[in-house]
CSV table of C-alpha atoms and ligand atoms in Angstrom, one decimal:
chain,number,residue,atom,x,y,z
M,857,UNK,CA,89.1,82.8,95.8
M,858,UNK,CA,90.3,84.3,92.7
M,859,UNK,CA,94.2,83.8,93.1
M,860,UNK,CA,96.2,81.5,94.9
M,861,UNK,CA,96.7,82.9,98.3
M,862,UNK,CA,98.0,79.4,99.7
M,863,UNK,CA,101.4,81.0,100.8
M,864,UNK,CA,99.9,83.6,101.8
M,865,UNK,CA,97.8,81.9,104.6
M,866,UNK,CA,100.5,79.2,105.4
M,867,UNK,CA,102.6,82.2,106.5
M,868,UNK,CA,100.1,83.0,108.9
M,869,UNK,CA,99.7,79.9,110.7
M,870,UNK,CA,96.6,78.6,108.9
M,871,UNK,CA,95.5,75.0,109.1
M,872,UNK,CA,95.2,75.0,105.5
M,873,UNK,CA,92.6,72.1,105.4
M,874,UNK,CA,89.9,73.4,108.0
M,875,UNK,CA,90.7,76.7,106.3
M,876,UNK,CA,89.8,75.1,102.8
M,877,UNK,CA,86.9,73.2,104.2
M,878,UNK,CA,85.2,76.9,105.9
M,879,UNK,CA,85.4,78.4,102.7
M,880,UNK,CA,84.0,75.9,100.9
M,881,UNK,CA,81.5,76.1,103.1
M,882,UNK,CA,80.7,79.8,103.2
M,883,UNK,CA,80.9,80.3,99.5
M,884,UNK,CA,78.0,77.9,99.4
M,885,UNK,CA,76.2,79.7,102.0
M,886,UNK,CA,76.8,82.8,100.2
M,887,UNK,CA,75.1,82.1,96.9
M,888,UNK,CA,72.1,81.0,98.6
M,889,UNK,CA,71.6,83.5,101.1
M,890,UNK,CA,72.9,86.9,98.7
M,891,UNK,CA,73.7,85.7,95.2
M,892,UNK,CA,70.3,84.4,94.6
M,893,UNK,CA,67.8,87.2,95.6
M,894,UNK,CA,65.8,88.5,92.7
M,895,UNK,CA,66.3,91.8,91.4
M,896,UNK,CA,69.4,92.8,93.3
M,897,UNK,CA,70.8,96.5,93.5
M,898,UNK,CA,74.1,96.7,91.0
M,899,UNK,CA,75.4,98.3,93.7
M,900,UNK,CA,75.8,95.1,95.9
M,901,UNK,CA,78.8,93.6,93.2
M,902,UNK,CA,81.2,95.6,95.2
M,903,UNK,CA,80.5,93.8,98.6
M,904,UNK,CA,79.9,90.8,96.9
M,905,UNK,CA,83.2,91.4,95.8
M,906,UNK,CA,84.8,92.2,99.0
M,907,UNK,CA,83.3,88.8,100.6
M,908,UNK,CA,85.0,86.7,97.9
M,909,UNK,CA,88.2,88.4,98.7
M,910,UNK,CA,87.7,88.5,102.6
M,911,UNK,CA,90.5,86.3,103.4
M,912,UNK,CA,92.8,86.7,100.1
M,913,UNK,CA,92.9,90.4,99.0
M,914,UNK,CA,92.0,92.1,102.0
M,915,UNK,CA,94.3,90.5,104.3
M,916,UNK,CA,97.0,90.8,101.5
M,917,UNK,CA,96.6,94.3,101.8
M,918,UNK,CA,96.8,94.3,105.6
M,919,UNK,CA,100.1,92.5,104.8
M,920,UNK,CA,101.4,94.5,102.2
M,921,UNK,CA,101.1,97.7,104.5
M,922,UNK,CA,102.8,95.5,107.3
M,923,UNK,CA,105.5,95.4,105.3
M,924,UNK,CA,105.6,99.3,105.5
M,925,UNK,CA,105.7,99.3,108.7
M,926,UNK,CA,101.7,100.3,109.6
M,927,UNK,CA,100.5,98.0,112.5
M,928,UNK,CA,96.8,95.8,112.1
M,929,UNK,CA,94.9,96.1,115.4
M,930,UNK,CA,92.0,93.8,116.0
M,931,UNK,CA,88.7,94.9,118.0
M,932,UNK,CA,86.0,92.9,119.5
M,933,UNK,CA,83.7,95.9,120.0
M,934,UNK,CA,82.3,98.8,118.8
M,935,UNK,CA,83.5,100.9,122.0
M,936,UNK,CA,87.1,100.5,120.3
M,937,UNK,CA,87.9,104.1,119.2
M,938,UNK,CA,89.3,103.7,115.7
M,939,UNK,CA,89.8,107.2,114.9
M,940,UNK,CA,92.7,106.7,117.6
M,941,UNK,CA,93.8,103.7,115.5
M,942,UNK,CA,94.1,105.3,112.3
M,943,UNK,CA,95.7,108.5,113.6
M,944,UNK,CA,98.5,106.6,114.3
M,945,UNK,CA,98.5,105.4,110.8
M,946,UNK,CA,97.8,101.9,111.8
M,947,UNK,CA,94.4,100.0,110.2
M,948,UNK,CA,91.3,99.0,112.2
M,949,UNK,CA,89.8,95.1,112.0
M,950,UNK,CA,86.7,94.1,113.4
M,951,UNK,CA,87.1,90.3,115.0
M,952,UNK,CA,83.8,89.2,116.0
M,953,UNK,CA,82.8,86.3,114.6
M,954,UNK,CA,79.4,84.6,113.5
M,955,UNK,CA,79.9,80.9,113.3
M,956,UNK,CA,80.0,78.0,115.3
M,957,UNK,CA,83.9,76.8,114.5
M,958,UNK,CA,85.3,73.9,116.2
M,959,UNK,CA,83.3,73.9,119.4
M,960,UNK,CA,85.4,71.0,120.8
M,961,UNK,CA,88.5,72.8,120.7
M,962,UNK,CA,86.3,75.7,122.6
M,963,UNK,CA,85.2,73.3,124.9
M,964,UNK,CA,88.6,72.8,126.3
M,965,UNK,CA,89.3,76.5,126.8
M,966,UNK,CA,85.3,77.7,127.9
M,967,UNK,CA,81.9,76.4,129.4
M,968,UNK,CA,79.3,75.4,126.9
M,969,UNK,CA,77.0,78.0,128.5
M,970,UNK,CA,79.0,80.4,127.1
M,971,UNK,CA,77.7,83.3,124.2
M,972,UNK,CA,78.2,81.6,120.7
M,973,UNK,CA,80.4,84.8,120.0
M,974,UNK,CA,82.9,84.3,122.4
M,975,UNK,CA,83.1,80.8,121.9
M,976,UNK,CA,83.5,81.3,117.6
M,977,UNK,CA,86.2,83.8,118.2
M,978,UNK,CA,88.2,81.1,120.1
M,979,UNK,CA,87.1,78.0,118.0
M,980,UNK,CA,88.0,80.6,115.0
M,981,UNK,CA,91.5,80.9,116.8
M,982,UNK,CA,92.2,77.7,118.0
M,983,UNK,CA,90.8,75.9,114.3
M,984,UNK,CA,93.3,78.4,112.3
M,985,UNK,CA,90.7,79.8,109.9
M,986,UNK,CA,90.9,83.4,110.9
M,987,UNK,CA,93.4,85.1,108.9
M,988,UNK,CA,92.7,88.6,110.3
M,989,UNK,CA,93.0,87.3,113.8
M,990,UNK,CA,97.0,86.0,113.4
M,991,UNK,CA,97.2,88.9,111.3
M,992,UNK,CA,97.0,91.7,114.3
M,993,UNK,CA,100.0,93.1,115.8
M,994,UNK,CA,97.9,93.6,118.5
M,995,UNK,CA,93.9,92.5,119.7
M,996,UNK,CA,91.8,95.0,121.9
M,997,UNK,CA,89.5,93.7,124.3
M,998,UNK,CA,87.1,95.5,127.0
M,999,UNK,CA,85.2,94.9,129.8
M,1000,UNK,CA,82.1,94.8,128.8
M,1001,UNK,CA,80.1,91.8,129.7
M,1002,UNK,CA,81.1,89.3,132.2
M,1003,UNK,CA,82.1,86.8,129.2
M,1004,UNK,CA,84.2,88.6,127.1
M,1005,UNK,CA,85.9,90.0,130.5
M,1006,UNK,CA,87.1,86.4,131.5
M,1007,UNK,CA,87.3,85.3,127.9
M,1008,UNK,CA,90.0,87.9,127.3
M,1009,UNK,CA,92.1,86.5,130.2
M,1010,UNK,CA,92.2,83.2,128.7
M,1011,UNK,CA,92.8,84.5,125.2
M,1012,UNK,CA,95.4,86.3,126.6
M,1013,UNK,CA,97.3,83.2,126.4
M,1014,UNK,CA,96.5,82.7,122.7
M,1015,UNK,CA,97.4,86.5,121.2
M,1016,UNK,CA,99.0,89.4,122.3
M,1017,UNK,CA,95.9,91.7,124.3
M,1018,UNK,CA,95.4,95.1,125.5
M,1019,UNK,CA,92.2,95.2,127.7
M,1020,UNK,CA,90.0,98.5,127.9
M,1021,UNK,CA,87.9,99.2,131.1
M,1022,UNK,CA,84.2,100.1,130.2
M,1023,UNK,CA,82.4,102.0,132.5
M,1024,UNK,CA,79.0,99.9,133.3
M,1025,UNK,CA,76.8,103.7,134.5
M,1026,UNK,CA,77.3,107.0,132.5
M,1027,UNK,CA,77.2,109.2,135.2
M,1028,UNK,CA,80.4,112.1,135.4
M,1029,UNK,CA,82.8,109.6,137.0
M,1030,UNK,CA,82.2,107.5,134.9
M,1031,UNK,CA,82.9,109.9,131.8
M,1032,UNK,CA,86.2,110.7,133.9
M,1033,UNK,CA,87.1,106.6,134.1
M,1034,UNK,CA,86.0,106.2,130.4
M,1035,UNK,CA,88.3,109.7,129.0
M,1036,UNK,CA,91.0,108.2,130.7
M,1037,UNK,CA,91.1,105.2,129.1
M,1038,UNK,CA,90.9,107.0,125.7
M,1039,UNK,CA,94.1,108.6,126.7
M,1040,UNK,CA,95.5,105.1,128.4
M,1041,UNK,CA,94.9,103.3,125.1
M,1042,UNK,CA,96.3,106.3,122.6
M,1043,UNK,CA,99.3,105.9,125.0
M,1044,UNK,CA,99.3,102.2,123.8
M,1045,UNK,CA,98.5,102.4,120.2
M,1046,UNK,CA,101.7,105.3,119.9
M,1047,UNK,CA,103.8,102.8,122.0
M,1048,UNK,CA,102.9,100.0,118.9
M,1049,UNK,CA,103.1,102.0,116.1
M,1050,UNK,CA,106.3,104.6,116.9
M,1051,UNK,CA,103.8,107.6,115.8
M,1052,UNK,CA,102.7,110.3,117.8
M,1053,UNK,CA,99.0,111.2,117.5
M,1054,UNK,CA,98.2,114.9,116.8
M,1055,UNK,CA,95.6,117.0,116.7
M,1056,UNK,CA,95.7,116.9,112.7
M,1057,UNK,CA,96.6,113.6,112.8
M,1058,UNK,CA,93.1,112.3,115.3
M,1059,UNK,CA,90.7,115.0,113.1
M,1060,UNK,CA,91.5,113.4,110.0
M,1061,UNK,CA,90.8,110.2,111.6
M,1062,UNK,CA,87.6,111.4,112.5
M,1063,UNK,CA,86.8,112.6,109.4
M,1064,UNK,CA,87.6,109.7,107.7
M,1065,UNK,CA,85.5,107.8,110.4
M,1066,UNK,CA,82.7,110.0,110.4
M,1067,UNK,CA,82.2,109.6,106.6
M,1068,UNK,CA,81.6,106.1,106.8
M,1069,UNK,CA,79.3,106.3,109.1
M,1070,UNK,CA,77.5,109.4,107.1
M,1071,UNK,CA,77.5,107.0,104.5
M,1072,UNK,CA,76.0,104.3,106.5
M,1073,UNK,CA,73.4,106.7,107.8
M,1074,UNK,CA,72.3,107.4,104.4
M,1075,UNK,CA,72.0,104.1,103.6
M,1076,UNK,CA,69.8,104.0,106.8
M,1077,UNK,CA,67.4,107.1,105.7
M,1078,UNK,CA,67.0,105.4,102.1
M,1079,UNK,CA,65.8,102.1,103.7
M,1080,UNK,CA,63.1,104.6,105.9
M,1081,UNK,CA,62.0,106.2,103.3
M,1082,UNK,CA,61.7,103.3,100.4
M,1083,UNK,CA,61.7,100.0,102.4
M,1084,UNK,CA,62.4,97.3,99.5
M,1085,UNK,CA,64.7,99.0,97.1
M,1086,UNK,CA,67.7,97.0,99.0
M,1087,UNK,CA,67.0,93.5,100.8
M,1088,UNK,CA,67.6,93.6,104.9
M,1089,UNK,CA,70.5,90.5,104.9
M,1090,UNK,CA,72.2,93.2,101.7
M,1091,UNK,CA,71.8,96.0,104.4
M,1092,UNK,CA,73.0,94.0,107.0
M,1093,UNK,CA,76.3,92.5,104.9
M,1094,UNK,CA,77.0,96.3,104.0
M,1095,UNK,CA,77.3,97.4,107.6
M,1096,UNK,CA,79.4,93.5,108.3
M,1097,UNK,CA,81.9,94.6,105.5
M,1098,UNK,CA,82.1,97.8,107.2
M,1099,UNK,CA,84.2,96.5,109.9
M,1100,UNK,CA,86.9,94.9,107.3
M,1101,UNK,CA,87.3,97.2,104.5
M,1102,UNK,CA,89.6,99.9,104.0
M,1103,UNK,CA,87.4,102.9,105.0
M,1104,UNK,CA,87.4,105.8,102.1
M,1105,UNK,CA,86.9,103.1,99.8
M,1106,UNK,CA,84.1,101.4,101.7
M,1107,UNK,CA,82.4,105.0,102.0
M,1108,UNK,CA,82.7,105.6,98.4
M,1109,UNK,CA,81.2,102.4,97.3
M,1110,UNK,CA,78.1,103.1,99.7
M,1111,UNK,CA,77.5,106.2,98.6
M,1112,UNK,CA,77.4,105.1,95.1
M,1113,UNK,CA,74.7,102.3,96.2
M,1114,UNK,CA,72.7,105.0,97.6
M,1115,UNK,CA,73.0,107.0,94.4
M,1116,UNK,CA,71.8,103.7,92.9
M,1117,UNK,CA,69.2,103.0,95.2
M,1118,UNK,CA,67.7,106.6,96.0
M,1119,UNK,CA,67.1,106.3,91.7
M,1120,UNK,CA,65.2,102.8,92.7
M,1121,UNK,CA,63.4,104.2,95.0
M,1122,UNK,CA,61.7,107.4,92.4
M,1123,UNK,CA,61.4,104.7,89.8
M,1124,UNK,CA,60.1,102.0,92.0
M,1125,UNK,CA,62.2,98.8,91.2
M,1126,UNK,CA,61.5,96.6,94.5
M,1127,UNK,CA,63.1,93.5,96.0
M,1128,UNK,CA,59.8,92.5,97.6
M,1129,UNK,CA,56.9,93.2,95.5
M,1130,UNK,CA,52.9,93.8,97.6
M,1131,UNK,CA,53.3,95.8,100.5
M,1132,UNK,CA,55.7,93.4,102.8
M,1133,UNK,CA,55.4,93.5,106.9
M,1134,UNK,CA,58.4,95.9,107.7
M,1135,UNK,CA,60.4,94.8,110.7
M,1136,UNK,CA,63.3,95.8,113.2
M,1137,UNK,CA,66.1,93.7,114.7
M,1138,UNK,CA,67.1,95.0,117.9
M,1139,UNK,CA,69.6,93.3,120.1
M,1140,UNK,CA,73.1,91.3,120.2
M,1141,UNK,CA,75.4,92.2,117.3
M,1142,UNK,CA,75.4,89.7,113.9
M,1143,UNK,CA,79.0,89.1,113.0
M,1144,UNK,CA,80.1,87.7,109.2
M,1145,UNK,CA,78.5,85.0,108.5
M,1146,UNK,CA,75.7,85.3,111.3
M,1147,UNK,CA,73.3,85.5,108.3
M,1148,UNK,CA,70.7,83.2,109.9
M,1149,UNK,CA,67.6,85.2,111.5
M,1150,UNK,CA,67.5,87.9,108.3
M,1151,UNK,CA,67.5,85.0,105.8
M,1152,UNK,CA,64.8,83.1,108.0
M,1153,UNK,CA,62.7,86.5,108.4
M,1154,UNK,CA,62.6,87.5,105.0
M,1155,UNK,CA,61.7,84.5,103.7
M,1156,UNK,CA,58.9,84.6,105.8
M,1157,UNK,CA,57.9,86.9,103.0
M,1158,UNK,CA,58.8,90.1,105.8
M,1159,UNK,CA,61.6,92.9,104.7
M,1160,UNK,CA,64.0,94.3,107.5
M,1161,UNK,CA,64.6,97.6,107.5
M,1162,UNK,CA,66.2,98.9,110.5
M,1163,UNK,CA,68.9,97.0,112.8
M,1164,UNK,CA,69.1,98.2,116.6
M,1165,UNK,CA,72.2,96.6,116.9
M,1166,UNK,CA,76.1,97.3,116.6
M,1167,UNK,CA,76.1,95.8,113.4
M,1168,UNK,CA,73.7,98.6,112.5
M,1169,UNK,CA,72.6,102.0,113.8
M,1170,UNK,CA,74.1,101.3,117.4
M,1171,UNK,CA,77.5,101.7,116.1
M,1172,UNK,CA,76.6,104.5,113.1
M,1173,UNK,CA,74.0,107.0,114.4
M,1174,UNK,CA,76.5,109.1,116.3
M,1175,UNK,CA,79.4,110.8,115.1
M,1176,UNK,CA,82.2,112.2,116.8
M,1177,UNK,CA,81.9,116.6,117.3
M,1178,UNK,CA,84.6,118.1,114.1
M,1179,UNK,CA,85.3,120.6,116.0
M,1180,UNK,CA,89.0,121.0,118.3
M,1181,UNK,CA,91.9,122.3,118.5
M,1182,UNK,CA,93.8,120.8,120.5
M,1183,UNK,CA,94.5,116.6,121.1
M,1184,UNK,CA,93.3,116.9,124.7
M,1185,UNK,CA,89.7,118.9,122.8
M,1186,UNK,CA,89.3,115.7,120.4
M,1187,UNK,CA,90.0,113.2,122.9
M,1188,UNK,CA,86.8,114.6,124.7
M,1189,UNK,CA,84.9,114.6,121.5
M,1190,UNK,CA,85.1,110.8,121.3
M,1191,UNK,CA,84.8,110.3,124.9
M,1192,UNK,CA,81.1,111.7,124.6
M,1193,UNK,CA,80.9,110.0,121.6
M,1194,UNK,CA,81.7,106.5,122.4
M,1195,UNK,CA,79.9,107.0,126.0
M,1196,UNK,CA,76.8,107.7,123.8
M,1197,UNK,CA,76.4,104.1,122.5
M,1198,UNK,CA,73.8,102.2,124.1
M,1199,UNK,CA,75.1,99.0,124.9
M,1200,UNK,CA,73.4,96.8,127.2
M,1201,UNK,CA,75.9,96.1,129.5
M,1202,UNK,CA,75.0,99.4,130.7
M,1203,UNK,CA,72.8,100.0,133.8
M,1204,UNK,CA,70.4,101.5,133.7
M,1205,UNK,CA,69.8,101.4,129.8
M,1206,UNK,CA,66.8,103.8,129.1
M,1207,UNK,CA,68.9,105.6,126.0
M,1208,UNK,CA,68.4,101.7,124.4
M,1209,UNK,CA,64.5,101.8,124.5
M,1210,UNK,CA,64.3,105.1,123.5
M,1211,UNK,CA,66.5,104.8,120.9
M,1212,UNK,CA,64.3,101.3,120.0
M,1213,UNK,CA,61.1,103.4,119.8
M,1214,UNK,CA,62.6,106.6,117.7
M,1215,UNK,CA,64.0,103.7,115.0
M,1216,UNK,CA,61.1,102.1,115.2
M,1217,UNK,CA,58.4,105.0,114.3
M,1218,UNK,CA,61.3,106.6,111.9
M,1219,UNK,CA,61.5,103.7,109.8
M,1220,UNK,CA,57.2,102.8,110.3
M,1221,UNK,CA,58.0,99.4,111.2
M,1222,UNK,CA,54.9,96.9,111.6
M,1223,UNK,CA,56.6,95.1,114.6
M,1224,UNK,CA,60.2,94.3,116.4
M,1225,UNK,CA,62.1,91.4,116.8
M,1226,UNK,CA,64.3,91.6,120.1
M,1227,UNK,CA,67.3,88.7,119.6
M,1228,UNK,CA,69.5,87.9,121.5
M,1229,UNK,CA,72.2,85.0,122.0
M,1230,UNK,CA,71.9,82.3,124.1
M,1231,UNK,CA,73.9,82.7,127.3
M,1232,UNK,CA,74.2,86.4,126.8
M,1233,UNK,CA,73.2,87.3,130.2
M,1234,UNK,CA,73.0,91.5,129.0
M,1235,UNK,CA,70.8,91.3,126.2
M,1236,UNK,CA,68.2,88.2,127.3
M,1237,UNK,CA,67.9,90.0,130.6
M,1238,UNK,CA,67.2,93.6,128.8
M,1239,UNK,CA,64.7,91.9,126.6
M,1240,UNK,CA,62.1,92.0,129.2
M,1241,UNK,CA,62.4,96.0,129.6
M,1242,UNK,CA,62.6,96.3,126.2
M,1243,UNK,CA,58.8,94.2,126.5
M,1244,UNK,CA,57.5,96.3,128.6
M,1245,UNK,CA,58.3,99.5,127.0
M,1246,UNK,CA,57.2,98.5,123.4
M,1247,UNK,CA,53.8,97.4,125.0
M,1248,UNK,CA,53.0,100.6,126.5
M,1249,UNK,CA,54.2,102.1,123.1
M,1250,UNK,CA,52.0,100.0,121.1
M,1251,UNK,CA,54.5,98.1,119.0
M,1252,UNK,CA,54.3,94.5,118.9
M,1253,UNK,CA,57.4,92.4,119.8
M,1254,UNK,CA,58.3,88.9,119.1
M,1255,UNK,CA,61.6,87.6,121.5
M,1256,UNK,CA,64.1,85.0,120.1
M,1257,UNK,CA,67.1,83.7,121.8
M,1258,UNK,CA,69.1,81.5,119.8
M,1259,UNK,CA,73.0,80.5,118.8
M,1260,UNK,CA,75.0,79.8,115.6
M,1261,UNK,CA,73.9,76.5,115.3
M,1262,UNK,CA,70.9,75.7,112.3
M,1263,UNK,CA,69.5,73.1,115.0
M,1264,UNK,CA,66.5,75.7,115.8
M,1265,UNK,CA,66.0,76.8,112.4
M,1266,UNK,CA,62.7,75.4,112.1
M,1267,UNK,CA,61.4,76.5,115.4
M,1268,UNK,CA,62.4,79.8,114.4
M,1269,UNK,CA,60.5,79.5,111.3
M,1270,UNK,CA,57.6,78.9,113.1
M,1271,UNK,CA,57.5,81.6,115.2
M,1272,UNK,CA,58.3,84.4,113.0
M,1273,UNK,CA,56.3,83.4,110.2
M,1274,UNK,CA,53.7,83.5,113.1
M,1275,UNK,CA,54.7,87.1,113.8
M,1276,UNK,CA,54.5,87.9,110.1
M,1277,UNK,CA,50.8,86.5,109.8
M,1278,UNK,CA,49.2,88.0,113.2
M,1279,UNK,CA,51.3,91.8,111.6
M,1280,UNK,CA,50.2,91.3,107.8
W,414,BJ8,S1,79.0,97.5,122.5
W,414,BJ8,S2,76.8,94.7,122.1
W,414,BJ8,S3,79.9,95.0,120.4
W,414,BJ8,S4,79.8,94.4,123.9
W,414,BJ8,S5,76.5,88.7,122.8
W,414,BJ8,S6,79.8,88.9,123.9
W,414,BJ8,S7,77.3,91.2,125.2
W,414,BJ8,S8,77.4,87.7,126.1
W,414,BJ8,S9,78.7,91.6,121.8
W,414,BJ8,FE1,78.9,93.8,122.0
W,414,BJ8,FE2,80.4,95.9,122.4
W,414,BJ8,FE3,78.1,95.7,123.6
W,414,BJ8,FE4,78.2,96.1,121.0
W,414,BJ8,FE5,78.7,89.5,125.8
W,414,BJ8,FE6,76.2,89.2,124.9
W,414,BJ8,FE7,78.1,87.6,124.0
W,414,BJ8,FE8,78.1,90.2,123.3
């Protein structure tokens, strides 16, 4: 941290020593995992930026515009509509989070055959370490999987909640259930925040939305098109930060990596020299710091180029229609939009596989590797469709399931550096 944000934190509840102690420990993991990589893009010293001010300038921001009276809503999910957020002039925070955090305090609030995300975003919670967390005027929640649906009742107790119904098919009534939630939840965030959302109001949220993930997209085409000018774990921190930072600014600093990179790219300045096994991830989200599977995959001597995941295309490859006059025009805008995302809490999921394949030829990817958390019933399940599809495709598939823990990092190791040989 570069300033003293001690008061800062204690004002929010922070147990100032576990606090100390996590970022101790994820500044360590940091320089190993990003600072180290040879041959870097420039581009990267913003987000490297960002991360060492993740818990001291950011949140002192959130703070600061607390103090004028905008409102910090928390999401655990990409089927959040933020454009609803920000069109009440409130500001959007991913939660999720992507470390195993005092499990014993977990333990006394879920099973230990519970996903390792659920259980981090209560041991996050419960140790005191999150400051965007007891930040939030207000956490949104949604019935996706059967996990974070029961999860949210019990965290209920911990933080003030406001629970979204996901449809589970996306058949018409299902639109109808899902558009009226979209209306139920504006209703909510106009309550919290005293504003009234307009028509001008949600557009400019979508535009500001939609750039960012224009940005991300191009990002995306760039790695397609010249696979090692940017590492995967740099990719996938960009599209991490993306859930934290204040959204113009993150869109600006993107597009100027691209600029950077697209330049890389014509003059042929590589992170991974030869001609490296290109792979996919496709499956549960990676939340800061879930840095473990990239970092074991590429140094399998592999680069990642595409992420079929909601830390990745999942959440940036569709944007929400422009076009509308009226609130009632926009609010069906992002109902087709957010119905589009293929989650696999969804039954049944074809859009996912297709969408799998399409990235998967786009980007010319050697093989896919389909991970997925331990315990999370959606994804493990889906895996074995997901097999059976890329087989009759052609495109060779290696399954993982693992947690937060480093306990299978070897075994990992092992088996991907397998994959890497049998594709090289
Ligand atoms: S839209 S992927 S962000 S729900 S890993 S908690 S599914 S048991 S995270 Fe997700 Fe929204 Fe879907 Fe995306 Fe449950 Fe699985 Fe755990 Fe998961």
């Amino acid at each position: 941290m570069s300033k003293d944000y001690i008061q800062m934190w204690e004002s929010l509840g922070l147990n100032l020593e576990a606090h100390d102690g996590l970022l101790e420990v994820l500044g360590k993991q940091y320089r190993e995992v990003f600072l180290k990589q040879q041959n870097r893009p420039e581009g990267m010293g913003y987000f490297d930026f960002v991360m060492r001010e993740v818990h001291g300038l950011r949140v002192k921001e959130l703070l600061d515009a607390q103090a004028h009276g905008r409102k910090v809503i928390g999401t655990f999910c990409v089927y959040a509509p933020e454009e609803l957020i920000l069109a009440a002039n409130a500001i959007c925070v991913g939660l999720c989070a992507g470390a195993e955090i005092a499990p014993e305090l977990a333990d006394e609030y879920l099973p230990r055959n519970t996903c390792a995300l659920i259980r981090s975003f209560f041991g996050f919670k419960l140790a005191g370490v999150c400051p965007y967390t007891n930040a939030c005027d207000l956490v949104v929640g949604e019935t996706t999987c059967d996990g974070k649906k029961k999860a949210y009742e019990i965290f209920a107790e911990l933080k003030d909640l406001y629970v979204m119904e996901i449809p589970q098919r996306k058949g018409a009534a299902d639109r109808v259930l899902w558009r009226a939630e979209i209306v139920r939840f504006k209703e909510r965030v106009e309550q919290l925040t005293g504003v009234e959302i307009t028509a001008d109001r949600l557009r400019a949220a979508i535009t500001t939305v939609n750039d960012r993930r224009r940005a991300l997209q191009r990002l995306t085409r760039l790695r397609y098109q010249y696979p090692t000018v940017i590492s995967g774990r740099d990719a996938l921190l960009i599209n991490q930060i993306a859930f934290y930072d204040d959204p113009a600014r993150f869109t600006g600093s993107v597009n100027a990596l691209c600029d950077e990179l697209e330049q890389r790219g014509k003059d042929g300045v590589e992170v991974a020299s030869g001609n490296p096994v290109k792979l996919m991830i496709a499956g549960c989200p990676m939340a800061v710091p879930n840095w473990k599977l990239p970092v074991v995959v590429e140094e399998a001597g592999a680069v990642i180029v595409a992420e079929e995941s909601c830390v990745g295309e999942r959440n940036t490859r569709d944007l929400v229609v422009e076009e509308g006059g009226t609130v009632a025009d926009l609010v069906d805008r992002l109902t087709d939009r957010y119905m589009s995302i293929n989650c696999a809490v969804f039954t049944p999921n074809e859009g996912r596989l297709d969408h799998i394949v399409e990235t998967a030829r786009a980007a010319k990817v050697d093989g896919i590797i389909h991970y997925a958390l331990q315990f999370c019933g959606p994804y493990t399940i889906e895996a074995r469709n997901v097999q059976k599809r890329l087989d009759a495709e052609g495109l060779p598939l290696l399954r993982l399931e693992t947690d937060y823990g480093a306990e299978d990092t070897g075994q990992l190791k092992t088996r991907v550096e397998a994959f890497v040989e049998q594709l090289s």
